[in-house]
mmCIF file of N, CA, C and O in Angstrom:
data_model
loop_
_atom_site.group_PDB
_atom_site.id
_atom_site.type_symbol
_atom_site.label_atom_id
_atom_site.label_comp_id
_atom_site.label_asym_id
_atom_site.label_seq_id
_atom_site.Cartn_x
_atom_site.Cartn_y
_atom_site.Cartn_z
ATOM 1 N N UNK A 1235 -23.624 90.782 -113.152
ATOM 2 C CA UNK A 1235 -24.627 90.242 -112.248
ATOM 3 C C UNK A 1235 -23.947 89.959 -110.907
ATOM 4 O O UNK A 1235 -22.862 89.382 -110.988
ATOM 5 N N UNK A 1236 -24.438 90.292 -109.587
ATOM 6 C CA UNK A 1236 -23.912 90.512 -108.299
ATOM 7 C C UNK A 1236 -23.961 88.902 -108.114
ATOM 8 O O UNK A 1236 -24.877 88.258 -108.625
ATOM 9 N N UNK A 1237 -23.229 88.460 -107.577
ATOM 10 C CA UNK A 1237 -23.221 86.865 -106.858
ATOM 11 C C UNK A 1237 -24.683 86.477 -105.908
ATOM 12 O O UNK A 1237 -25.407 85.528 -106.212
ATOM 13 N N UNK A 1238 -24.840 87.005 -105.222
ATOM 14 C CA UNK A 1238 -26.286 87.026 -104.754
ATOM 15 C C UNK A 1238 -27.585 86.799 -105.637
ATOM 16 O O UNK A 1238 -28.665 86.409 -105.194
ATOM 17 N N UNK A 1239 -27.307 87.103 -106.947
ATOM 18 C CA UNK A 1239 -28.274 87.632 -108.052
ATOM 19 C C UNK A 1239 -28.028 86.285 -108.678
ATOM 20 O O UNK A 1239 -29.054 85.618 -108.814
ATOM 21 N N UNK A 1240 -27.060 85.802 -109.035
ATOM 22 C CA UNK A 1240 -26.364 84.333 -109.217
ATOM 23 C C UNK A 1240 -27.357 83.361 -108.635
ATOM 24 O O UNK A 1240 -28.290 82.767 -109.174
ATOM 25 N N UNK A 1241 -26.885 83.352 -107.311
ATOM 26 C CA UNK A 1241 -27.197 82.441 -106.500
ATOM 27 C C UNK A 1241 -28.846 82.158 -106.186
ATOM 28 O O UNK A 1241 -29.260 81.081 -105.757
ATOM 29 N N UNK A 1242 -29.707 83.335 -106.485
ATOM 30 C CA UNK A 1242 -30.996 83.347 -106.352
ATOM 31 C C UNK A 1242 -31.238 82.879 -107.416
ATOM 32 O O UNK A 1242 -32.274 82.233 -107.254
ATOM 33 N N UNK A 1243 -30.799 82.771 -108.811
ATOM 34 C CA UNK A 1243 -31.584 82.261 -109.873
ATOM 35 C C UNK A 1243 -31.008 80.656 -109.962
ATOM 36 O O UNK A 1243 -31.687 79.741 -110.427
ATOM 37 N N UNK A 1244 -29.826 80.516 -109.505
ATOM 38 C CA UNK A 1244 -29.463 79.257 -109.346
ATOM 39 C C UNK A 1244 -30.754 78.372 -108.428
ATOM 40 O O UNK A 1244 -31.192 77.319 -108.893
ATOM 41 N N UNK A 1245 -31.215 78.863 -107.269
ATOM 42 C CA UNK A 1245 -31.895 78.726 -106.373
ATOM 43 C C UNK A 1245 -33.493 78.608 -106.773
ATOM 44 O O UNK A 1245 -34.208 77.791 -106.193
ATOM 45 N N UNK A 1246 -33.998 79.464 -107.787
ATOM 46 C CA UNK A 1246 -34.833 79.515 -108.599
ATOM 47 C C UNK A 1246 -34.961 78.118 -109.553
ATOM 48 O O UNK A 1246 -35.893 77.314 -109.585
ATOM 49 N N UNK A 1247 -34.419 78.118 -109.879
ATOM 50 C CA UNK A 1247 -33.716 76.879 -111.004
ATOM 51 C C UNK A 1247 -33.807 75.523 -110.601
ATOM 52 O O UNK A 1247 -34.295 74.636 -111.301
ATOM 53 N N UNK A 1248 -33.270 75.348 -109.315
ATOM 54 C CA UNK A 1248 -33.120 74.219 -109.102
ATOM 55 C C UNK A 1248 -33.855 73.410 -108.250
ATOM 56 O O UNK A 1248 -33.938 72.186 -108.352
ATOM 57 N N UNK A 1249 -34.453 74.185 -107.305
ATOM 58 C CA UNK A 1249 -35.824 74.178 -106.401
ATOM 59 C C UNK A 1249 -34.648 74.073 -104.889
ATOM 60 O O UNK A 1249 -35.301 74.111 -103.846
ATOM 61 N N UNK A 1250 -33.024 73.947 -104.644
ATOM 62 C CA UNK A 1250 -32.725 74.159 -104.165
ATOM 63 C C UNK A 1250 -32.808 74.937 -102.973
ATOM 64 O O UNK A 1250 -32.567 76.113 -103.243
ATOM 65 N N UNK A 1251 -33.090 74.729 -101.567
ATOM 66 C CA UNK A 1251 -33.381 76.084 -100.705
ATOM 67 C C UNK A 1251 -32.197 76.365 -100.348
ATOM 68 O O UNK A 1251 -31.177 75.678 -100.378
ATOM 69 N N UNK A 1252 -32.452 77.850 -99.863
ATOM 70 C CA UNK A 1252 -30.981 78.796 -99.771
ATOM 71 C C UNK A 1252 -30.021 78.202 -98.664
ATOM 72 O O UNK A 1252 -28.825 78.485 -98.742
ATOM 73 N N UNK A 1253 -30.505 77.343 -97.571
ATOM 74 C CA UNK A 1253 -29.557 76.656 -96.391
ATOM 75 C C UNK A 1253 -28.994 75.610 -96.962
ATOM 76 O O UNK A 1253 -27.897 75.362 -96.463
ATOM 77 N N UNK A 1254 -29.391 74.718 -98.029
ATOM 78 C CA UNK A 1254 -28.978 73.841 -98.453
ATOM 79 C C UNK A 1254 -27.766 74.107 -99.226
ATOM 80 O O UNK A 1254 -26.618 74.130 -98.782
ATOM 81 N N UNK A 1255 -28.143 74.304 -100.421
ATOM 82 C CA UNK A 1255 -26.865 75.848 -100.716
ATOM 83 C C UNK A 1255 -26.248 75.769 -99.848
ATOM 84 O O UNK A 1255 -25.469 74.830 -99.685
ATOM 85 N N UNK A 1256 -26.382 76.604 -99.123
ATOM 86 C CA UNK A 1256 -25.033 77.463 -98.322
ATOM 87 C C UNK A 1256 -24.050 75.977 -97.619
ATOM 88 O O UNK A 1256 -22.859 75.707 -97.460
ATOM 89 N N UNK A 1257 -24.820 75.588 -97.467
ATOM 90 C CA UNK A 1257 -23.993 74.295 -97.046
ATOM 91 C C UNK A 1257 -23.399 73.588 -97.460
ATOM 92 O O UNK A 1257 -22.410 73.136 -96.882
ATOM 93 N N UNK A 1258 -23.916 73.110 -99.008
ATOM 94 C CA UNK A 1258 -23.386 72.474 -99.903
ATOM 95 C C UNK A 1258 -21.980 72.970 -100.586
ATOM 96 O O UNK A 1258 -21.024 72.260 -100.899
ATOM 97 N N UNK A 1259 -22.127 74.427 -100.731
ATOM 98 C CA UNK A 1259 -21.249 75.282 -101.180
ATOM 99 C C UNK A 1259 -20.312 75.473 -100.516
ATOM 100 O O UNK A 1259 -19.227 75.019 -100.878
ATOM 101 N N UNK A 1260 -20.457 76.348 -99.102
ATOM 102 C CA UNK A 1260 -19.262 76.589 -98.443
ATOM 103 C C UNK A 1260 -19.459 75.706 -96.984
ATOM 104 O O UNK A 1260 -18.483 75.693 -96.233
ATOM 105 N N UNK A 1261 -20.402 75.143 -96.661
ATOM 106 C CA UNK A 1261 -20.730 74.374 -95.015
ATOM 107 C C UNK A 1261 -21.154 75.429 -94.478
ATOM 108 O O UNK A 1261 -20.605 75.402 -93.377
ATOM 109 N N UNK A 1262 -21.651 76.171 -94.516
ATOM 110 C CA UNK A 1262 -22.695 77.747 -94.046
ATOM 111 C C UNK A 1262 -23.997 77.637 -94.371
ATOM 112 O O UNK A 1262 -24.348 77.974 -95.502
ATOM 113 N N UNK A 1263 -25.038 77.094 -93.335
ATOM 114 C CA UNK A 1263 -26.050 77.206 -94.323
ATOM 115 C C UNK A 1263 -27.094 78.457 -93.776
ATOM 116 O O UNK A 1263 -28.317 78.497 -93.640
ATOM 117 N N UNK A 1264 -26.087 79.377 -93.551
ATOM 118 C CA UNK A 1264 -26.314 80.906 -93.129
ATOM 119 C C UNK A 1264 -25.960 81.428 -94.311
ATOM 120 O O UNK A 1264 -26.522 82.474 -94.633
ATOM 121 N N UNK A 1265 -24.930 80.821 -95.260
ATOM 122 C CA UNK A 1265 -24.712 81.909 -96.411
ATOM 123 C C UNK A 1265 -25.439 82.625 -96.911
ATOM 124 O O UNK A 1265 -25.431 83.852 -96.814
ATOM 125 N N UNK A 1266 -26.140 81.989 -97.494
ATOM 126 C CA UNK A 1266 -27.630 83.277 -98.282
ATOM 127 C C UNK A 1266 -28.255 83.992 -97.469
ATOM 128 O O UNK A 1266 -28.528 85.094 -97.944
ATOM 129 N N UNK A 1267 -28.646 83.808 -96.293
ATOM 130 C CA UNK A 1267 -29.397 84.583 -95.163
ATOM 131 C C UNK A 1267 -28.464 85.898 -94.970
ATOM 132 O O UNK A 1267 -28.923 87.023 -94.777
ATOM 133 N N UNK A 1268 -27.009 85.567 -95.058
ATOM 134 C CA UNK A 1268 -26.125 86.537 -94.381
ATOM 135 C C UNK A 1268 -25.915 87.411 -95.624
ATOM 136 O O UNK A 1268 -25.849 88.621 -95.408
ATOM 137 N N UNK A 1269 -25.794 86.968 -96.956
ATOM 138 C CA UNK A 1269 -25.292 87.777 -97.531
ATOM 139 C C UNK A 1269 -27.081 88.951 -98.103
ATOM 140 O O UNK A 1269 -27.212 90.046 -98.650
ATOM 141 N N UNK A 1270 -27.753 88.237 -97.740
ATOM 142 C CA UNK A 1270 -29.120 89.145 -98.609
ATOM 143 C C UNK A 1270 -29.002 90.154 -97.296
ATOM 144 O O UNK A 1270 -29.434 91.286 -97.513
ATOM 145 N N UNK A 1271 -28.609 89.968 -96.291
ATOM 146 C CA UNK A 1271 -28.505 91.076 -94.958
ATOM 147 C C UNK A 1271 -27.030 91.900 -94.897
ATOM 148 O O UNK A 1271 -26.578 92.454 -93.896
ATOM 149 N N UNK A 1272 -26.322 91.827 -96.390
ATOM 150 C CA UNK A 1272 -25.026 92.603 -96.085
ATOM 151 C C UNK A 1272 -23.913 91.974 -96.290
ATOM 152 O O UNK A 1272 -23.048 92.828 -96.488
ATOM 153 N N UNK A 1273 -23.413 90.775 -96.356
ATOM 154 C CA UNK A 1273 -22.157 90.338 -95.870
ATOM 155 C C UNK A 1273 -21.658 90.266 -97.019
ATOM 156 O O UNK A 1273 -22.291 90.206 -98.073
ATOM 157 N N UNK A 1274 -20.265 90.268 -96.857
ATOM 158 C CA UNK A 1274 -19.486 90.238 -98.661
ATOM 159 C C UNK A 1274 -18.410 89.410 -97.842
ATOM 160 O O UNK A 1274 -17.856 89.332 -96.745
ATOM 161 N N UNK A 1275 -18.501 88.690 -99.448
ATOM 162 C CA UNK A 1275 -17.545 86.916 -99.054
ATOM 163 C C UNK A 1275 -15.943 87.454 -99.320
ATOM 164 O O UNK A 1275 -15.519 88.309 -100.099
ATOM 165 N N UNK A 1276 -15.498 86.903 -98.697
ATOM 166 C CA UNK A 1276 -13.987 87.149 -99.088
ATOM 167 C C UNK A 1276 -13.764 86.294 -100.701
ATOM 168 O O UNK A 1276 -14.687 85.709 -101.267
ATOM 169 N N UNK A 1277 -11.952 86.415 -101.393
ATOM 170 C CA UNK A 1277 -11.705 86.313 -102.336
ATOM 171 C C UNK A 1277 -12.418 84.426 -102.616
ATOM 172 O O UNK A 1277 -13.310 84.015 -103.359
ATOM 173 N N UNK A 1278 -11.670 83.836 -101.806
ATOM 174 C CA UNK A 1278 -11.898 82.332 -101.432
ATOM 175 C C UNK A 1278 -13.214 81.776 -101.406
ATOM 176 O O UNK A 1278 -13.497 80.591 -101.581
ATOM 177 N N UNK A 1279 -14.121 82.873 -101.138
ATOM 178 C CA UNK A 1279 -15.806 82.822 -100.531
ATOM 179 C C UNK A 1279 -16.060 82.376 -101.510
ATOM 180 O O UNK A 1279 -16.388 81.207 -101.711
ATOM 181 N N UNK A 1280 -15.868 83.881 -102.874
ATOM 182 C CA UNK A 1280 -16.517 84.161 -103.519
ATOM 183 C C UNK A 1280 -16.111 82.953 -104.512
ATOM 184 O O UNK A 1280 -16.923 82.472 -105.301
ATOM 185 N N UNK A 1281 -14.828 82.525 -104.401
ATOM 186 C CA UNK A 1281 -14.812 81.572 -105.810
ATOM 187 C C UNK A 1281 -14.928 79.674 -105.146
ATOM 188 O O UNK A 1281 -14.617 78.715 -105.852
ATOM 189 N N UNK A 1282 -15.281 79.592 -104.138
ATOM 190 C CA UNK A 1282 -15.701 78.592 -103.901
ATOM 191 C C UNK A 1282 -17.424 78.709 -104.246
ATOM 192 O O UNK A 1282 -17.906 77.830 -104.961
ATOM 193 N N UNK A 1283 -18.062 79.499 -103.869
ATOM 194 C CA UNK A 1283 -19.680 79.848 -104.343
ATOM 195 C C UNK A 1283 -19.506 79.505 -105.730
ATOM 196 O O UNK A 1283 -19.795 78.357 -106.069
ATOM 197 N N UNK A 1284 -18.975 80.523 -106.793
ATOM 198 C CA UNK A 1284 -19.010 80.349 -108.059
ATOM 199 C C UNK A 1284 -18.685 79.282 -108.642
ATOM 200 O O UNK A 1284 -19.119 79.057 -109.771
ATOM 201 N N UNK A 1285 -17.778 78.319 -107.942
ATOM 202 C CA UNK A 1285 -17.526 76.857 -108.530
ATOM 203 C C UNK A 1285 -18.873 75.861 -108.071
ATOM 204 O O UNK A 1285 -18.935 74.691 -108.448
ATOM 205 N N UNK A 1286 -19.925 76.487 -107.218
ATOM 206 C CA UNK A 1286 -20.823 75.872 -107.122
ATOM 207 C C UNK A 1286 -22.240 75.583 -107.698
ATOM 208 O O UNK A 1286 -23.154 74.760 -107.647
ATOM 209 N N UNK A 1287 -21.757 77.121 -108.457
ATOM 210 C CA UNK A 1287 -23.156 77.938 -109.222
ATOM 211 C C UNK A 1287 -22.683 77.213 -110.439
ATOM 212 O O UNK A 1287 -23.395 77.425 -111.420
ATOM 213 N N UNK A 1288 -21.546 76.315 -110.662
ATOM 214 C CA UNK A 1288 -20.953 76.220 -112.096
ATOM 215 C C UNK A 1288 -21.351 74.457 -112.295
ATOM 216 O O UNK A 1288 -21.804 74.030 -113.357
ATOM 217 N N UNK A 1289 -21.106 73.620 -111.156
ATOM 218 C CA UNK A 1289 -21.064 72.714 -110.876
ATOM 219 C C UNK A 1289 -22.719 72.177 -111.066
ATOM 220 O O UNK A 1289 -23.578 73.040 -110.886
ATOM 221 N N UNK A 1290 -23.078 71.070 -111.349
ATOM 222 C CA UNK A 1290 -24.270 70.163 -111.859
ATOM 223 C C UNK A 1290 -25.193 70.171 -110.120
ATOM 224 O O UNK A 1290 -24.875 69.901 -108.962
ATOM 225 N N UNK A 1291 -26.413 70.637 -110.819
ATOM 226 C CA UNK A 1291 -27.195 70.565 -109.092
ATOM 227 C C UNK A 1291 -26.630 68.946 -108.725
ATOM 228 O O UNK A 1291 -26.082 68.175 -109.514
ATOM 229 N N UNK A 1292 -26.986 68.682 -107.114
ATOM 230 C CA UNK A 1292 -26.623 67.530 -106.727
ATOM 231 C C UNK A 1292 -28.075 66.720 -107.972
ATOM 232 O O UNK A 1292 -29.022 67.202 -108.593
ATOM 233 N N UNK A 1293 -27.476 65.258 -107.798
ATOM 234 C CA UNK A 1293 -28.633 64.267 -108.371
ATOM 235 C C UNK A 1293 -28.671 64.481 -110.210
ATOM 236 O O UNK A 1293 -29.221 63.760 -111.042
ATOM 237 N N UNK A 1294 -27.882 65.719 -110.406
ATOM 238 C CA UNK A 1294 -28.345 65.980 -111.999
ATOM 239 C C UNK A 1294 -26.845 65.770 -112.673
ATOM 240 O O UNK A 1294 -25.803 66.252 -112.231
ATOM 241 N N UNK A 1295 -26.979 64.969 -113.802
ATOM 242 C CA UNK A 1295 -25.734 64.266 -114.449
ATOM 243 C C UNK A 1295 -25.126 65.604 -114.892
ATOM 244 O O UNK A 1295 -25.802 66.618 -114.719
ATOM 245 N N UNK A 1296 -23.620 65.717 -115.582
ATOM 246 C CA UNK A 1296 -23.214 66.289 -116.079
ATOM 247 C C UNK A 1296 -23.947 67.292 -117.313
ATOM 248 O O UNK A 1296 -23.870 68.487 -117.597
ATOM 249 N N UNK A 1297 -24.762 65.996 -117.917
ATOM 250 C CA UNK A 1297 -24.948 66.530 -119.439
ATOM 251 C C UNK A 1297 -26.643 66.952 -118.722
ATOM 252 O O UNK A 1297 -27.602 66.497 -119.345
ATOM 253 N N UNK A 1298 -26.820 67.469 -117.949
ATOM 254 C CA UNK A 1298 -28.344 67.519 -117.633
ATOM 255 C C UNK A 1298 -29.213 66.567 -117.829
ATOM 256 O O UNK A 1298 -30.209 66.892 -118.475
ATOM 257 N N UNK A 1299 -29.123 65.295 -117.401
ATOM 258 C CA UNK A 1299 -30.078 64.005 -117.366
ATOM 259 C C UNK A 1299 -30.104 63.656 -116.378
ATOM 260 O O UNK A 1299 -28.979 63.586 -115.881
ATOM 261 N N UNK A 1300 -30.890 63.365 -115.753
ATOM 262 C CA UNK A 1300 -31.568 63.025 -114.365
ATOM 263 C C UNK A 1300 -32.135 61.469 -113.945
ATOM 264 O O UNK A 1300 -32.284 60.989 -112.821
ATOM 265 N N UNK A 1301 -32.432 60.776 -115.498
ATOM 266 C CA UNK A 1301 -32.830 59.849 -115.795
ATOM 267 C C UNK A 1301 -31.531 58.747 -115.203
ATOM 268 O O UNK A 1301 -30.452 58.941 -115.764
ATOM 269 N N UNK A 1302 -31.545 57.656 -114.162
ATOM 270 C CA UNK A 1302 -30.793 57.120 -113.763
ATOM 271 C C UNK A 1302 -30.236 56.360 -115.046
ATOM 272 O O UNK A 1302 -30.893 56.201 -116.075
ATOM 273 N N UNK A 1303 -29.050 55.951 -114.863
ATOM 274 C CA UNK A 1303 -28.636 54.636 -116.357
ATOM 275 C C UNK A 1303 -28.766 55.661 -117.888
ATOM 276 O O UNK A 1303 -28.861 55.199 -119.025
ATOM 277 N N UNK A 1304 -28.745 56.657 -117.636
ATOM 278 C CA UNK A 1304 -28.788 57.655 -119.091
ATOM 279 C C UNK A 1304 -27.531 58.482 -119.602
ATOM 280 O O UNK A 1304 -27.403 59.661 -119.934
ATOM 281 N N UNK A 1305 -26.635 57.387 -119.534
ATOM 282 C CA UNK A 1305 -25.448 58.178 -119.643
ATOM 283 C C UNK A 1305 -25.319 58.547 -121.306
ATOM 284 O O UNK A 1305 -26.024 58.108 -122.215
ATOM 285 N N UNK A 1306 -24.048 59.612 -121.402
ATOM 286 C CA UNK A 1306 -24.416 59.428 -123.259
ATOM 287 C C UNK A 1306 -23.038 58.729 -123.293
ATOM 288 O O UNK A 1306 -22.592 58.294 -124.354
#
């Protein structure tokens, strides 16, 4: 699956918009704009993105609970 393809279902998923992302991820919040128009991330790009696609949306606990005070 292409990183772009990643990042759209991440984006899908999370109700996340693509500037927010990009910002959150690398401080670009051109990333997604640039890459659906062509651009390919360097080595660094690409694995700072993927540690982001890996990482808990903001606001959502580790274990997927959202519920404030719901720790396990």
């Amino acid at each position: 699956m292409s990183l772009l393809t990643q990042i759209d279902c991440y984006l899908r998923r999370t109700g996340i918009s693509p500037s927010t992302f990009g910002r959150q991820a690398v401080n670009d919040p051109r990333l997604v704009h640039d890459l659906r128009r062509g651009r390919s991330p360097g080595p660094r790009m690409r694995a700072r993105v993927e540690a982001a696609l890996r990482a808990p949306p903001p606001g959502e606990k580790p274990n997927g609970d959202t519920r404030p005070g719901m720790a396990n």
